[in-house]
Coordinates of C-alpha atoms in Angstrom, one line a residue:
M1 CA 31.6 -12.6 -11.9
F2 CA 28.2 -12.9 -13.8
R3 CA 28.2 -16.7 -14.2
G4 CA 25.3 -18.0 -16.3
L5 CA 25.0 -14.9 -18.5
A6 CA 24.8 -16.9 -21.8
C7 CA 22.0 -19.0 -20.5
A8 CA 20.1 -16.0 -19.2
L9 CA 20.3 -14.2 -22.5
A10 CA 19.3 -17.2 -24.5
L11 CA 16.1 -17.6 -22.5
L12 CA 15.3 -13.9 -22.5
G13 CA 14.9 -13.5 -26.2
A14 CA 11.2 -12.9 -26.2
P15 CA 8.4 -11.9 -28.6
A16 CA 6.7 -8.6 -28.2
F17 CA 4.2 -8.5 -25.4
A18 CA 0.5 -7.5 -25.9
G19 CA -0.3 -3.9 -26.9
L20 CA 2.9 -2.9 -28.8
Q21 CA 1.8 -3.4 -32.4
D22 CA 0.9 0.3 -32.8
A23 CA 3.2 1.8 -30.2
D24 CA 6.3 3.9 -30.8
V25 CA 9.2 1.9 -29.4
S26 CA 12.8 3.1 -29.0
I27 CA 15.8 1.9 -27.0
L28 CA 17.7 4.5 -25.0
A29 CA 21.1 4.6 -23.3
F30 CA 21.3 4.8 -19.5
D31 CA 23.0 8.2 -19.7
E32 CA 19.8 9.5 -21.3
L33 CA 17.9 8.8 -18.1
E34 CA 17.7 12.1 -16.1
G35 CA 18.9 11.5 -12.6
W36 CA 20.0 7.9 -13.1
E37 CA 23.4 8.3 -11.4
Q38 CA 21.9 9.8 -8.2
D39 CA 19.3 7.1 -7.4
D40 CA 19.5 4.3 -4.8
H41 CA 19.8 1.4 -7.2
Q42 CA 20.3 -1.1 -4.5
A43 CA 16.9 -0.2 -2.9
A44 CA 15.3 -0.7 -6.4
L45 CA 17.1 -4.1 -6.8
S46 CA 15.7 -5.2 -3.4
V47 CA 12.1 -4.5 -4.5
F48 CA 12.8 -6.1 -7.9
L49 CA 14.1 -9.3 -6.3
D50 CA 11.2 -9.6 -3.9
T51 CA 8.8 -9.4 -7.0
C52 CA 11.0 -12.0 -8.8
R53 CA 9.5 -14.8 -6.6
D54 CA 6.1 -14.3 -8.2
L55 CA 7.3 -14.0 -11.8
D56 CA 6.0 -17.1 -13.6
D57 CA 7.6 -16.4 -16.9
P58 CA 10.6 -18.8 -17.2
R59 CA 12.4 -16.1 -19.3
W60 CA 12.8 -13.9 -16.2
R61 CA 14.2 -16.7 -13.9
P62 CA 17.8 -16.6 -15.0
I63 CA 18.1 -12.8 -14.6
C64 CA 16.3 -13.0 -11.2
A65 CA 18.9 -15.6 -10.1
L66 CA 21.7 -13.4 -11.3
G67 CA 20.3 -10.4 -9.5
A68 CA 20.2 -12.3 -6.2
T69 CA 24.0 -12.6 -6.4
Q70 CA 24.8 -9.0 -7.0
E71 CA 26.0 -6.4 -4.5
D72 CA 26.0 -3.4 -7.0
G73 CA 22.5 -2.7 -8.2
K74 CA 23.4 0.0 -10.6
T75 CA 26.0 -2.3 -12.4
F76 CA 23.4 -5.1 -12.5
F77 CA 20.8 -3.1 -14.2
E78 CA 23.2 -1.5 -16.7
L79 CA 24.7 -4.8 -17.6
F80 CA 21.6 -6.9 -18.1
F81 CA 18.9 -4.5 -19.1
R82 CA 18.1 -1.7 -21.7
P83 CA 15.9 1.3 -21.2
V84 CA 12.9 1.1 -23.6
L85 CA 10.7 4.1 -24.2
I86 CA 7.2 3.1 -25.3
K87 CA 4.7 5.7 -26.5
D88 CA 1.1 5.2 -27.6
G89 CA 0.2 8.7 -28.8
N90 CA -1.4 9.8 -25.5
D91 CA 0.1 12.4 -23.1
P92 CA 1.9 11.1 -20.1
L93 CA 0.1 11.2 -16.8
F94 CA 1.4 10.2 -13.4
T95 CA -0.7 10.1 -10.3
A96 CA -0.3 8.4 -6.9
Y97 CA -2.3 6.2 -4.6
Y98 CA -2.2 5.1 -1.0
E99 CA -3.4 2.6 1.5
P100 CA -6.2 4.2 3.6
E101 CA -6.7 3.4 7.2
I102 CA -10.2 4.1 8.5
R103 CA -12.0 3.6 11.8
G104 CA -14.3 0.6 12.1
S105 CA -15.7 -2.3 14.1
R106 CA -16.2 -6.0 13.7
T107 CA -19.8 -5.6 14.7
E108 CA -22.5 -3.1 13.7
T109 CA -23.1 -0.3 16.2
L110 CA -24.8 3.1 16.3
R111 CA -21.4 4.6 15.4
F112 CA -20.2 2.0 12.9
R113 CA -23.1 1.6 10.5
H114 CA -21.8 1.2 7.0
P115 CA -20.8 -2.4 6.0
V116 CA -17.7 -3.5 4.2
Y117 CA -18.7 -6.4 2.0
R118 CA -16.9 -9.4 0.6
K119 CA -18.0 -10.4 -2.9
P120 CA -21.2 -12.3 -3.1
P121 CA -20.8 -15.9 -4.5
E122 CA -23.2 -15.3 -7.4
L123 CA -21.1 -12.4 -8.8
G124 CA -18.8 -13.6 -11.6
A125 CA -15.4 -12.1 -12.3
N126 CA -16.5 -10.0 -15.3
D127 CA -20.2 -9.6 -14.6
L128 CA -22.0 -6.3 -14.8
W129 CA -24.0 -6.5 -11.6
L130 CA -26.2 -4.3 -9.4
S131 CA -25.3 -0.6 -9.2
R132 CA -24.1 1.1 -6.0
R133 CA -27.6 2.4 -5.4
D134 CA -29.1 -1.1 -5.8
I135 CA -26.7 -2.5 -3.3
E136 CA -26.8 0.2 -0.7
E137 CA -30.5 1.2 -0.9
G138 CA -31.9 -2.2 -1.8
G139 CA -30.2 -4.1 1.0
V140 CA -29.6 -7.2 -1.2
L141 CA -26.4 -8.1 0.7
R142 CA -27.8 -7.5 4.3
E143 CA -28.0 -10.5 6.6
R144 CA -26.0 -12.9 4.4
G145 CA -22.9 -13.0 6.5
L146 CA -20.9 -11.1 3.9
E147 CA -19.9 -8.3 6.2
I148 CA -16.2 -8.1 7.0
A149 CA -16.6 -5.0 9.2
W150 CA -18.5 -1.8 9.7
V151 CA -17.1 1.7 9.4
E152 CA -18.4 5.1 10.4
D153 CA -18.0 7.3 7.4
P154 CA -19.5 6.4 4.0
V155 CA -17.2 8.8 2.2
E156 CA -14.1 7.1 3.7
L157 CA -15.6 3.8 2.7
Q158 CA -16.0 5.0 -0.9
F159 CA -12.4 6.2 -1.0
L160 CA -11.3 2.9 0.4
Q161 CA -13.1 1.3 -2.6
I162 CA -11.4 3.7 -5.0
Q163 CA -8.0 2.7 -3.6
G164 CA -8.9 -1.0 -3.7
S165 CA -7.1 -1.9 -0.5
G166 CA -6.7 -0.6 3.0
R167 CA -6.8 -1.1 6.8
I168 CA -9.7 -0.9 9.3
R169 CA -8.5 0.4 12.7
L170 CA -10.6 -1.3 15.4
P171 CA -11.5 0.2 18.8
D172 CA -9.0 -2.0 20.6
G173 CA -6.2 -0.7 18.3
S174 CA -5.8 -3.8 16.1
T175 CA -6.4 -3.7 12.4
I176 CA -8.2 -5.6 9.7
R177 CA -6.3 -5.6 6.5
L178 CA -8.3 -5.6 3.2
G179 CA -7.4 -6.5 -0.3
Y180 CA -9.4 -6.1 -3.5
G181 CA -12.0 -8.7 -3.8
G182 CA -13.9 -7.8 -7.0
S183 CA -16.3 -5.2 -8.3
N184 CA -19.8 -4.9 -9.7
G185 CA -18.5 -4.1 -13.2
H186 CA -19.8 -0.5 -13.4
S187 CA -17.6 2.4 -14.5
F188 CA -16.1 4.6 -11.8
K189 CA -17.5 8.2 -11.7
S190 CA -15.6 10.8 -9.6
L191 CA -17.3 12.4 -6.7
G192 CA -15.1 15.5 -7.0
K193 CA -15.9 15.9 -10.7
E194 CA -19.6 15.6 -10.0
L195 CA -19.4 18.5 -7.4
V196 CA -17.6 20.6 -9.9
R197 CA -20.2 19.7 -12.5
Q198 CA -22.9 20.9 -10.2
G199 CA -21.1 24.2 -9.6
V200 CA -20.5 23.5 -5.9
Y201 CA -16.7 23.8 -6.1
N202 CA -14.0 24.6 -8.6
R203 CA -11.7 21.8 -9.6
H204 CA -8.7 23.0 -7.5
Q205 CA -10.9 23.2 -4.3
V206 CA -11.9 19.5 -4.3
S207 CA -10.3 17.0 -1.9
Q208 CA -11.4 14.0 0.1
R209 CA -11.8 16.2 3.2
V210 CA -13.8 18.8 1.4
I211 CA -16.1 16.0 0.0
Q212 CA -16.5 14.5 3.6
N213 CA -17.4 17.9 5.1
W214 CA -19.9 18.7 2.3
V215 CA -21.7 15.4 2.7
K216 CA -22.0 15.8 6.5
R217 CA -23.4 19.3 6.0
N218 CA -25.8 18.2 3.3
P219 CA -27.0 14.7 4.2
E220 CA -29.7 14.3 1.5
A221 CA -27.7 15.8 -1.3
G222 CA -24.6 14.0 0.1
H223 CA -26.3 10.7 -0.2
E224 CA -27.3 11.4 -3.8
L225 CA -23.6 12.4 -4.5
L226 CA -22.3 9.1 -3.1
M227 CA -24.9 7.2 -5.2
S228 CA -23.8 9.1 -8.4
N229 CA -20.8 6.7 -8.6
P230 CA -22.3 3.4 -9.7
S231 CA -19.1 1.5 -9.2
Y232 CA -18.9 -0.7 -6.1
V233 CA -15.8 -2.7 -4.9
F234 CA -15.8 -5.7 -2.6
F235 CA -12.9 -6.8 -0.3
R236 CA -11.3 -9.8 1.1
K237 CA -9.4 -10.1 4.4
I238 CA -5.6 -10.3 4.1
G239 CA -4.0 -12.2 7.0
K240 CA -0.5 -13.0 6.1
V241 CA 1.0 -9.6 5.5
A242 CA 3.2 -8.0 8.3
A243 CA 1.9 -4.7 9.6
E244 CA 5.0 -2.9 8.5
K245 CA 4.7 -4.1 5.0
G246 CA 2.7 -2.4 2.2
P247 CA -0.6 -3.9 0.8
L248 CA -0.6 -6.6 -1.8
G249 CA -0.4 -5.6 -5.4
A250 CA -1.5 -7.3 -8.5
M251 CA 1.3 -9.8 -8.2
N252 CA 0.2 -10.9 -4.7
R253 CA 3.3 -9.3 -3.2
S254 CA 3.6 -6.4 -0.8
I255 CA 4.2 -3.1 -2.6
T256 CA 6.7 -0.5 -1.4
A257 CA 6.1 3.2 -0.9
H258 CA 7.9 5.3 -3.6
R259 CA 9.3 2.2 -5.3
S260 CA 6.2 0.5 -6.6
L261 CA 4.1 1.5 -9.7
A262 CA 0.7 0.5 -10.9
V263 CA 0.9 0.2 -14.7
D264 CA -1.0 -0.9 -17.8
P265 CA 0.3 -4.5 -18.4
K266 CA -0.7 -4.1 -22.0
Y267 CA 2.5 -2.0 -22.4
T268 CA 4.5 -2.7 -19.3
P269 CA 5.1 -6.3 -18.1
L270 CA 4.4 -6.8 -14.4
G271 CA 7.6 -7.3 -12.5
A272 CA 9.7 -5.1 -14.8
P273 CA 11.9 -2.3 -13.4
V274 CA 10.6 1.1 -14.6
W275 CA 12.6 4.4 -14.7
L276 CA 10.2 7.2 -13.7
E277 CA 10.8 10.9 -14.5
K278 CA 7.8 12.7 -12.9
D279 CA 7.7 16.5 -13.4
G280 CA 5.5 19.0 -11.5
E281 CA 6.0 20.9 -8.2
E282 CA 8.1 18.0 -6.7
P283 CA 10.1 16.3 -9.5
F284 CA 10.6 12.6 -9.0
R285 CA 13.4 10.6 -10.6
R286 CA 13.6 7.0 -9.4
L287 CA 13.9 3.4 -10.4
M288 CA 10.5 1.7 -9.6
V289 CA 9.0 -1.8 -10.1
A290 CA 5.8 -2.5 -11.9
Q291 CA 4.0 -4.4 -9.2
D292 CA 0.3 -3.4 -9.5
T293 CA -2.4 -2.4 -11.9
G294 CA -5.5 -0.2 -11.8
S295 CA -8.7 0.2 -13.6
R296 CA -7.9 3.9 -14.4
V297 CA -4.3 3.1 -15.3
K298 CA -4.5 2.8 -19.1
G299 CA -1.7 3.7 -21.6
A300 CA 2.0 3.3 -22.2
Q301 CA 2.9 6.6 -20.4
R302 CA 0.4 6.2 -17.5
A303 CA 1.3 5.1 -14.1
D304 CA 0.2 5.3 -10.4
I305 CA 2.9 5.7 -7.7
F306 CA 2.2 4.0 -4.4
W307 CA 2.8 6.7 -1.8
G308 CA 2.3 4.8 1.4
T309 CA -0.3 4.1 4.2
G310 CA -2.5 6.5 6.2
D311 CA -3.9 10.0 6.0
K312 CA -0.6 11.8 5.4
A313 CA 0.2 9.6 2.4
G314 CA -3.3 10.1 1.1
L315 CA -3.1 13.8 1.4
L316 CA 0.2 13.9 -0.5
A317 CA -0.9 11.3 -3.1
G318 CA -4.0 13.4 -3.9
R319 CA -1.9 16.4 -5.0
I320 CA 0.0 14.4 -7.6
R321 CA -1.1 14.7 -11.2
D322 CA 1.9 15.4 -13.3
T323 CA 3.5 14.8 -16.7
G324 CA 7.0 13.4 -17.4
R325 CA 8.0 10.1 -18.9
M326 CA 8.5 6.5 -17.9
I327 CA 11.0 4.1 -19.4
V328 CA 10.7 0.3 -19.0
L329 CA 13.9 -1.6 -18.3
L330 CA 13.8 -4.9 -20.2
P331 CA 16.4 -7.7 -20.4
I332 CA 18.7 -7.0 -23.3
Q333 CA 17.4 -9.5 -25.9
R334 CA 13.8 -8.9 -24.9
A335 CA 14.3 -5.2 -25.4
F336 CA 15.7 -5.6 -29.0
A337 CA 13.1 -8.3 -29.8
I338 CA 10.2 -5.8 -29.5
L339 CA 11.7 -3.2 -31.8
P340 CA 9.7 -2.9 -35.0
E341 CA 11.2 -4.3 -38.1
E342 CA 12.8 -1.7 -40.5

């Protein structure tokens, strides 16, 4: 039934990937994964196979080919993978992100006044460039043809930049889809934390809607709040993704709500299945796929769950900040290859 198994296993014997030298690594059994029996493994297999098309590592190709022939996702994962628990000494933290959709226009108007920029050609990939204040107050990008669109709310624009992708809903009902196009290299500073630091709100009171309303009520102080985050993200237009599909992740493949994770590739290889046990008010037990990364996603037990598109997804995603554990599923020989020597 599983023709080609010997070839697959021979190619999948892999050295340890980056970041595991000081990590605590252990191999678990599938019956140690809480909720494993109840998940929809076929749905996870579908997402995994979609990602397989973008895995350049030849060691993954045989197992991807085998997966494409399987009708039983649970059996496939149990036969060819082993659960690997990787710890780096930091507490687990699982959050969520979403794809914003905000109102905008292809041209500047009295209503739509805040530009969404593509990256200027003089900005290199790893350059530390002008701060947000320099860009927005200095007008260095104005009248250079770098505007993709204009939006009406500067807070929405900054949250769009925080998410790194999104959609702009135009007056005629059509949309412009945006993907991450680069940044100015400055560290992100949270608007909510700044309001808490100033004593304006307590931590549990802060949300995007609260920040929006406060900025509208306090235009001068609100502008200073927005400028307190020096990080600035540029975008690129995405033209080949169907409207019903999710945004493109780090692997240049559409991500799937509740099945795609942003991870730290130092510990978790992109494209790998990941079993997630998220605790909190709404426990979450599901087989995911590592399809994305994020500047704030750092650590072996740190992940961001893609929650979907639009305001409802954003509201729900903003509530998630939970502990638990994540277990990477690696092909058998690759899993045993990363175990530390006795």
